[in-house]
Amino acid sequence: DGIRDSSVTGVQTCALPISYELLIGSYATFLMGASIFQYSLVISLMMLSMGLGALFSQRIRLNHYLTFLWVEMALAWVALLAVPLMYISFSLNWATTPVVILFVVLLGGGIGMEIPLLSQMADSKESLPAILFSDYLGGFFGGLAFPLLLFPHLGFFSIGALLAVFNSWVSVSFLLDRKSTRLNSSHT
């Protein structure tokens, strides 16, 4: 059922954006201080980038399933590289803020494409509220998981790697689910 599949994928993918925001914001604060500035920069720029990603997703004429898969894989790589490259730029006394901005824009753009792509893949327009609910529920879980589970037990580098693995897992499970759905529909 398309609504359920999109909702499950929505919860899986949407637990990650808030975790990305918290990871980038907290690591930028750790490196450069000015916590209110860093979090404000990350959150506001992430929101703008998400909006731009959503707009960009409307222009994509490729297969939405394949595009979603590529977006998820790209987000996994960006998550994996963000903290180490922020650290390198800081340790080499390069301008760290532009590196933070780059990763926020890349993550936000990809995240902004997720919900529109999921809704375009859904079987009906009525699935949008379920997808949005999944987005908000995933944000709730991700927002709690970061300070309660991830941050106390893992370092910044490990959290970035774990989020990348989770994003990759979402991609692979999405691909396998779509493959089995196609196989099942071709046999009926």
Backbone as a ProteinNet text record, in pm:
[ID]
protein_1_A
[PRIMARY]
DGIRDSSVTGVQTCALPISYELLIGSYATFLMGASIFQYSLVISLMMLSMGLGALFSQRIRLNHYLTFLWVEMALAWVALLAVPLMYISFSLNWATTPVVILFVVLLGGGIGMEIPLLSQMADSKESLPAILFSDYLGGFFGGLAFPLLLFPHLGFFSIGALLAVFNSWVSVSFLLDRKSTRLNSSHT
[TERTIARY]
85.2	0	89.1	68.1	155.4	162	48.3	49.1	136.5	122	200.9	349.1	382.2	522.3	586.2	515.4	569.4	581.7	485.9	491.3	606.5	627.5	738.7	870.1	885	1006.5	1019.8	907.9	911	964.5	920.7	971.3	1120.3	1159.2	1300.1	1386.5	1344.4	1426.8	1416.8	1303.9	1283	1335.5	1382.2	1452.2	1591.8	1638.9	1775.3	1792.9	1702.4	1729.1	1754	1673.2	1695.3	1827.4	1861.8	1991	2106.1	2091.2	2193.7	2208.3	2095.7	2100.5	2170.4	2133.7	2194.3	2342.9	2379.7	2520.2	2602.7	2558.6	2634	2636	2520.3	2513	2598.9	2593.4	2671.3	2820.5	2857.9	2999.9	3056.4	2978.5	3022.7	3040.3	2950.7	2963	3086.6	3109.6	3227.3	3355.6	3361.7	3483	3500	3391.3	3404.1	3335.7	3262.6	3190.4	3068.6	3022.6	2907.9	2786.9	2740.5	2636.6	2508	2464.5	2339.6	2357.1	2470.6	2496	2502.4	2578.3	2596.8	2463.6	2385.4	2256.4	2160.8	2161.1	2074.3	2113.6	2243.8	2292.6	2251.3	2276.2	2246.4	2097	2014.5	1870.2	1809.9	1842.4	1781.2	1830.3	1958.7	2011.3	1960.6	1944.3	1888.6	1744.8	1665.7	1526.6	1522.6	1606.5	1613	1654.5	1756.2	1804.7	1700.4	1626.2	1518.1	1412.7	1378.9	1282	1332.2	1459.7	1517.6	1522	1553.4	1552.3	1413.5	1311.8	1173.9	1137	1174.9	1147.9	1223	1347.6	1428.5	1369.3	1312.2	1257.1	1144	1076.1	968.9	1023.4	1147.8	1207.6	1269.4	1278.1	1340.9	1245.9	1292.8	1210.6	1251.9	1346.2	1390.6	1293.6	1313.9	1235.4	1244.8	1129.4	1128.8	1188.3	1168.3	1225.8	1378.6	1431.2	1575.8	1632.8	1563.3	1607.8	1611.2	1506.6	1501.9	1620.5	1648.9	1760.9	1892.7	1913	2035.7	2046.2	1934.6	1934.7	1974.9	1918.6	1951.2	2098	2150.4	2291.2	2381.6	2343.8	2422.2	2420.6	2304.4	2295.5	2384.8	2393	2479.3	2625.4	2670.9	2809.5	2835.1	2740.3	2758.1	2765.7	2680	2682.7	2815.3	2866.9	2992.9	3110.6	3107.8	3220.1	3212.1	3094.7	3075.7	3168	3161.3	3239.4	3389.7	3440.9	3586.1	3634.6	3558.7	3603.2	3588.2	3488.8	3479.7	3601.3	3637.5	3753	3881.9	3900.5	4021.4	4029.7	3919.5	3923.1	3955.4	3902.4	3931.1	4076.4	4124.3	4260.2	4366.9	4336	4429.5	4410.9	4323	4295.5	4239	4163.6	4092.3	3960.4	3890.5	3759.5	3660.8	3625.8	3538.4	3392.4	3352.3	3211.4	3166.8	3245.4	3201.5	3187.5	3269.4	3257.2	3127.2	3095.2	2967.4	2852.1	2859.4	2753.6	2739.6	2851.3	2846.9	2772.5	2806.6	2741.4	2595.1	2562.6	2422	2340.8	2394.8	2323.9	2307.1	2413.5	2403.1	2302.7	2311.3	2216.5	2073.9	2057.5	1924.3	1861.4	1940.6	1887.6	1838.1	1918.1	1876.5	1755.9	1756.4	1643.9	1516.3	1528.5	1411.4	1350.8	1429.1	1378	1301.8	1325.9	1269.2	1116.5	1052.9	906.7	838.6	879.8	816.9	832.8	951.6	971.2	884.9	877.5	791.5	645.2	601.3	460.6	434.1	532.7	514.2	512.4	578	579.1	456.9	386.6	271	160.3	77.5	-30.6	-139.8	-157.2	-266.3	-225.7	-299.4	-274.8	-313.3	-400.3	-443	-331.3	-221.2	-111.4	-24.4	-38	45.7	34.2	-86.7	-91.5	-17.9	-25.9	45.5	196.7	241.1	384	431.5	351.5	389.4	390	291.2	289.7	416.5	454.4	576.2	698.6	698.9	808.5	818.5	707.5	707.2	739.9	687.2	716.4	864.9	919.6	1061.9	1146.7	1104.3	1175.2	1171.6	1058.8	1045.6	1145.5	1147.3	1237.9	1384.8	1415.2	1552.8	1596.4	1504	1535.6	1562.7	1496	1521.3	1641.4	1658.8	1768.3	1905	1918.1	2049.4	2098.6	2022.3	2076.8	2070.3	1975.8	1959.3	2039.8	2057	2124.4	2257.1	2254.2	2372.5	2484.5	2456.7	2561.7	2627	2550.6	2616.5	2706.4	2681.2	2753.6	2851.1	2838.3	2923.8	2986.2	3098.9	3159.8	3101	3139.2	3087.1	3115	3236.5	3273	3187.9	3169.4	3089.6	2942.9	2891.3	2751.7	2735.1	2827.5	2820.8	2824.6	2913.3	2923.2	2795.7	2742	2618.7	2501	2490.3	2383.1	2400.3	2524.6	2551.6	2511.1	2543.9	2505.3	2353.2	2287.3	2141.3	2080.4	2134.8	2084.2	2106.2	2219.9	2246.5	2149.8	2122	2026.2	1887.1	1847.3	1718.4	1716.5	1826.7	1834.5	1820.8	1895.8	1893.2	1757.3	1700.5	1569	1461.4	1472.5	1378.8	1388.2	1512.3	1534	1480.9	1510.4	1462.9	1310.7	1251.8	1105.5	1041.5	1098.8	1044.2	1060.9	1175.2	1198.2	1097.5	1073.4	977.4	835.7	803.8	671.1	650.2	753.5	742.9	731	808.2	800.2	662.6	609.2	476.8	367.7	377.8	274.5	282.8	402.4	414.7	365.5	358.1	309.8	160.3	95.6	-49.6	-128.5
-118	0	123.4	212.6	327.7	424	444.3	537.1	482.1	354.8	295	295.7	255.5	251.5	389	490.6	626.6	675.9	637.2	680.4	615.8	487.7	418.8	478	496.9	558.9	700.3	770.8	906.8	910.8	818.4	815.1	783	688.4	650.6	768.2	837.4	946.5	1071.8	1094.3	1221.8	1224.3	1111.2	1113.8	1172.1	1171.9	1216.1	1367.7	1443.1	1587.6	1660.4	1635.3	1705.4	1662	1534.1	1485.8	1553.2	1573.2	1645.5	1788	1853.9	1991.5	1997.8	1906.4	1905.3	1871	1779	1742.5	1861	1922.5	2034.1	2153	2185.4	2298.3	2277	2158.4	2133.8	2125.2	2066.8	2058.7	2195.6	2275.9	2412.5	2491.2	2472.1	2537.5	2487.5	2356.9	2297.6	2356.8	2371.6	2422.9	2573.4	2648.9	2794.1	2873.3	2806.5	2879.7	2949.4	3052.7	3133.3	3045	2971.8	2871.4	2928.1	3042.5	3098.9	3131.9	3189.8	3220.8	3093.5	2993.7	2870.7	2799.6	2782.7	2714.9	2796.1	2927.8	3012.8	3003.1	3005.4	2993.3	2858.6	2751.5	2617.6	2600.1	2635.9	2613.1	2699.5	2828.3	2916	2882.5	2854.7	2818.6	2681.4	2590.6	2458.5	2473.9	2557.9	2578.2	2637.1	2737.3	2796.8	2691.5	2614.3	2512	2404	2368.3	2270.7	2323.6	2449.9	2510.1	2510.7	2543.5	2541.4	2398.7	2301.7	2162.1	2117.1	2160.4	2126.2	2185.9	2311.3	2373.8	2303.8	2268.8	2201.5	2065	1996.8	1863.3	1867.2	1979.4	1991.9	1993.2	2032.7	2042.9	1911.8	1816.5	1689.3	1608	1567.8	1491.5	1344.1	1306.3	1167.5	1084.5	956.4	865	907.3	927.4	976	874.7	746.5	643.2	648.8	656.6	662.1	791.7	901.2	1029.1	1024	967.2	954.7	871.8	763.5	677.9	755.5	830.3	908.5	1017.8	1081.5	1185	1123.4	1008.3	943.7	903.6	851.9	813.4	937.3	1045.1	1168.8	1223.5	1219.3	1265.3	1181.3	1051.6	964.9	1009.5	1037.5	1081	1217	1308	1441.7	1430.6	1347.5	1327.9	1268.6	1176.6	1111.9	1209.6	1300.9	1392.6	1521.9	1558.9	1690.6	1714.7	1629.5	1653.3	1647.2	1545.2	1545.5	1668.7	1712.8	1830	1959.8	1965.9	2081.4	2083.6	1966.4	1956.7	1995.7	1944.3	1976.7	2126.7	2187	2331.9	2411.4	2367.7	2437.6	2416.7	2292.4	2262.7	2328.1	2350	2416.5	2568.4	2614.5	2757.7	2819.2	2737.4	2788.3	2846.3	2911.4	2966.8	2851.4	2823	2709.8	2741.3	2865.6	2901.3	2869.4	2901.2	2861.5	2709.6	2632.5	2486.3	2443.3	2503.2	2475	2509.4	2625.7	2669.2	2572.7	2528.9	2433.7	2306.7	2249.6	2125.8	2145.6	2257.8	2286.2	2299	2368.6	2386.4	2251.9	2170.3	2039.4	1949.1	1943	1860.7	1913.9	2044	2103.7	2086.2	2103.3	2084.3	1942.6	1845.7	1705.7	1671.7	1719.2	1694	1755.5	1874.4	1941.5	1867	1784.7	1707.6	1582.3	1534.3	1406.8	1404	1496.5	1494.5	1512.2	1608.8	1617.2	1489.4	1427.5	1303.8	1190.9	1178.8	1076	1097.7	1223.3	1249.9	1226	1249.5	1223.2	1073.1	994.6	849.7	782.1	852.5	793.8	763.9	668.8	626.2	731.1	816.1	913.4	1042.5	1146.1	1276.4	1274.4	1180.7	1171.3	1123.7	1076.3	1025.8	1137.6	1259.9	1369.5	1391.6	1394.3	1410.1	1299	1176	1065.3	1084.2	1130.8	1155.2	1267.9	1375.3	1486.3	1443.3	1363.5	1312.7	1231.1	1148.5	1068.5	1157.9	1267.1	1363.2	1420.6	1464.4	1524.3	1421	1300.4	1193.7	1156.5	1145.5	1118.2	1228.6	1353.8	1466.3	1458.6	1417.5	1399.5	1294.4	1178.4	1071.2	1111.2	1172.3	1215.3	1322.9	1414.6	1521.2	1469.8	1363.3	1303.4	1209.4	1137.8	1040.3	1108.6	1226.6	1292	1322.4	1396.3	1429.9	1315.4	1222.1	1116.5	990.1	956.8	831.7	854.1	935.8	949.1	1028.2	1149.4	1237.2	1184.2	1132.3	1083.7	961.6	884.1	757.8	756	848.5	851.2	989.2	997.7	1126.4	1182.6	1303.3	1369.3	1288.5	1237	1161.2	1034.7	965.5	842.3	871.1	980.2	1015.7	1041.5	1117.1	1142.7	1013.8	921.7	792.6	710.7	710.6	635.6	690.8	822.2	882.3	847.8	844.9	806.7	662.4	574.3	433.2	421.5	494.4	488.2	539.2	648.4	700.4	599.2	532.4	427.5	311.5	274.8	167.2	203.9	328.7	374.6	357.3	394.9	381.6	237.6	150.4	9.4	-52.5	-23.4	-79.9	-26.6	100.1	158.7	88.8	67.6	0.7	-142.4	-215.9	-354.2	-360.9	-265	-260.9	-234.8	-144.1	-112.4	-230.3	-298.3	-415	-525.7	-552.7	-657.4	-617.4	-487.4	-439.7	-463.2	-433.4	-455.4	-603.8	-686.3	-831.2	-885.4	-841.4	-886.9	-841.9	-718.5	-669.1	-733.9	-777.8	-843.6	-987.2	-1047.8	-1185	-1194.7	-1080.1	-1084.1	-1054.9
0	0	0	-95.9	-117.7	-2.3	67.1	179.6	290.7	323.8	430.2	394.2	271.3	228.9	236.8	189.5	193.5	337	423.1	562.3	635.9	614.7	680	633	503.2	449.9	504.3	518.9	573.2	714.9	801.2	938.5	938	853.5	846.5	801.8	696.8	644.6	730.3	792	860	1002.8	1053.7	1182.1	1162.4	1039.9	1012.5	1004.2	939.4	924.4	1055.5	1156.8	1283.9	1345.3	1327	1377.2	1303.6	1172.6	1096.5	1148.3	1169.6	1219.4	1354.5	1444.2	1576.7	1570.3	1483.1	1467.9	1417.6	1309.8	1251.6	1348.6	1407	1500.4	1624	1681.9	1803.8	1773.8	1658.5	1627	1590.5	1519.1	1489.3	1618.9	1714.6	1844.7	1918.3	1913.3	1977.4	1920.5	1788.6	1724.8	1740.8	1723.5	1711	1820.9	1910.9	2014.3	1956.4	2024.1	1977.9	1948	2048.5	2026.5	1967.7	2012.5	1959.2	1811.3	1775.9	1635.4	1552	1598.1	1519.9	1497.4	1603.2	1587.9	1501.9	1518.2	1435.6	1288.9	1261.7	1124.7	1065.3	1139.6	1089	1065.2	1161.6	1148	1038.1	1035.5	934.7	794.5	779.3	648.3	603.8	699	666.8	615.5	679.4	636.3	494.9	468.8	335	231.7	263.9	171.2	147.8	251.1	234.2	137.7	151.9	60.1	-82.9	-100	-234.7	-290.2	-204.9	-247.8	-290.1	-215.3	-250.8	-386.6	-409.3	-538.5	-650.9	-624.8	-725.8	-761.8	-665.1	-691.3	-794.2	-806.1	-905.2	-1047.7	-1062.8	-1196.5	-1244.3	-1155.9	-1191.6	-1278	-1393.2	-1487.1	-1492.2	-1406.6	-1401.5	-1319.3	-1318.7	-1238.1	-1090.9	-1027	-888.9	-792.2	-818.3	-731.8	-736.8	-856.8	-874.6	-816.4	-836.9	-781.8	-630.2	-569.9	-424.1	-374	-442.9	-405.8	-412.4	-519	-532.8	-427	-395.2	-290.7	-157	-124.3	2.5	9.2	-99.6	-101.4	-91.8	-158.9	-149.9	-7.5	57.6	196.3	286.8	261.2	341.8	329.3	207.6	187.9	251.2	236	294.5	446.7	506	651	695.9	618.7	652.7	647.1	552.5	532	612.7	660.4	722.1	841	941.5	1062.8	1036.2	965.7	940.5	863.8	765	688.2	767.9	855	944.7	1038.2	1088.5	1177.8	1106.3	985.3	908.6	882.1	841.5	813.6	939.6	1053.5	1179.3	1221.5	1212.1	1258.6	1170.6	1043	953	952.7	1041.2	1055.4	927.4	853.1	737.4	785.8	698.2	732.4	751.4	874.6	905.5	875.6	892.5	868.9	726.4	622.4	487.5	471	540.6	534.4	599.7	713.6	780.4	686.7	625.7	534.1	417.5	360.7	249.8	289	403	443.4	480.4	539.9	572.1	443	344.7	217	145.2	143.1	77.9	148.3	280.3	355.5	341.8	357.8	349.2	212.1	106.9	-28.2	-50.7	-7.5	-21.9	63.3	186.9	277	220.6	163.9	107.1	-10.1	-74.9	-188.9	-144.6	-23	20.2	20.9	90.4	103.2	-32.5	-115.9	-247.5	-330.2	-324.7	-400.1	-345.6	-212.7	-153.3	-192.2	-190.5	-224.4	-373.3	-458.8	-601.6	-629.8	-544.7	-562.8	-501.7	-415.2	-347.2	-447.8	-410.9	-499.7	-516.3	-414.9	-422	-351.8	-383.4	-320.5	-172.7	-133.8	6	96.9	40.1	122.3	179.2	130	177.5	328.6	387.4	533.9	609.3	559.6	624.6	611.5	496.5	476.3	567.9	576.7	664.5	810.5	851.3	988.7	1014.8	918.8	933.2	944.9	870.2	877.8	1018.9	1072.9	1205.8	1313.2	1299	1394.1	1389.3	1269.2	1255.4	1316.6	1297.4	1359.2	1510.5	1565.2	1709.6	1760.2	1693.8	1735.3	1717.3	1603.8	1580.5	1678.3	1710.4	1804.9	1944.9	1983.4	2114.5	2112.6	2003	1995.2	2003	1941.9	1941.1	2082.6	2164.6	2297.1	2398.7	2380.8	2480.5	2450.9	2324.5	2288.1	2215.7	2112.7	2027.8	2095.2	2133.9	2185.9	2313.8	2409.6	2531.8	2510.7	2405.6	2388.6	2271.3	2181.7	2062.7	2047.7	1984.1	1953.7	1825.4	1792.8	1673.5	1546.7	1535.4	1414.7	1402.2	1513.5	1512.2	1482.1	1532.9	1503.6	1354.7	1294.5	1150.5	1071.1	1111.2	1042.1	1060.8	1182.3	1208.5	1127.3	1119.1	1038.8	891.5	845.2	706.1	681	774.4	761.1	760.1	849.2	855.5	725.1	671	543.7	431.6	433.5	334	350.1	474.1	502.2	449.2	469	415.9	264.5	198.8	52.9	8.7	73	34.2	64.6	182.1	215.2	121.6	83.7	-11.4	-146.1	-191.4	-319	-315.8	-209.2	-197.5	-188.1	-114.7	-103.1	-239.4	-314.9	-447.9	-542.8	-531.5	-615.6	-584.6	-456.1	-419.4	-456.5	-446.2	-485.8	-634.8	-713.8	-860	-893.1	-821.8	-846.3	-809.8	-697	-653.6	-748	-797.7	-888.9	-1026.3	-1065.4	-1195.5	-1191.7	-1071.4	-1057.6	-1034.7	-1014.5	-990.2	-1114.2
[MASK]
++++++++++++++++++++++++++++++++++++++++++++++++++++++++++++++++++++++++++++++++++++++++++++++++++++++++++++++++++++++++++++++++++++++++++++++++++++++++++++++++++++++++++++++++++++++++++++

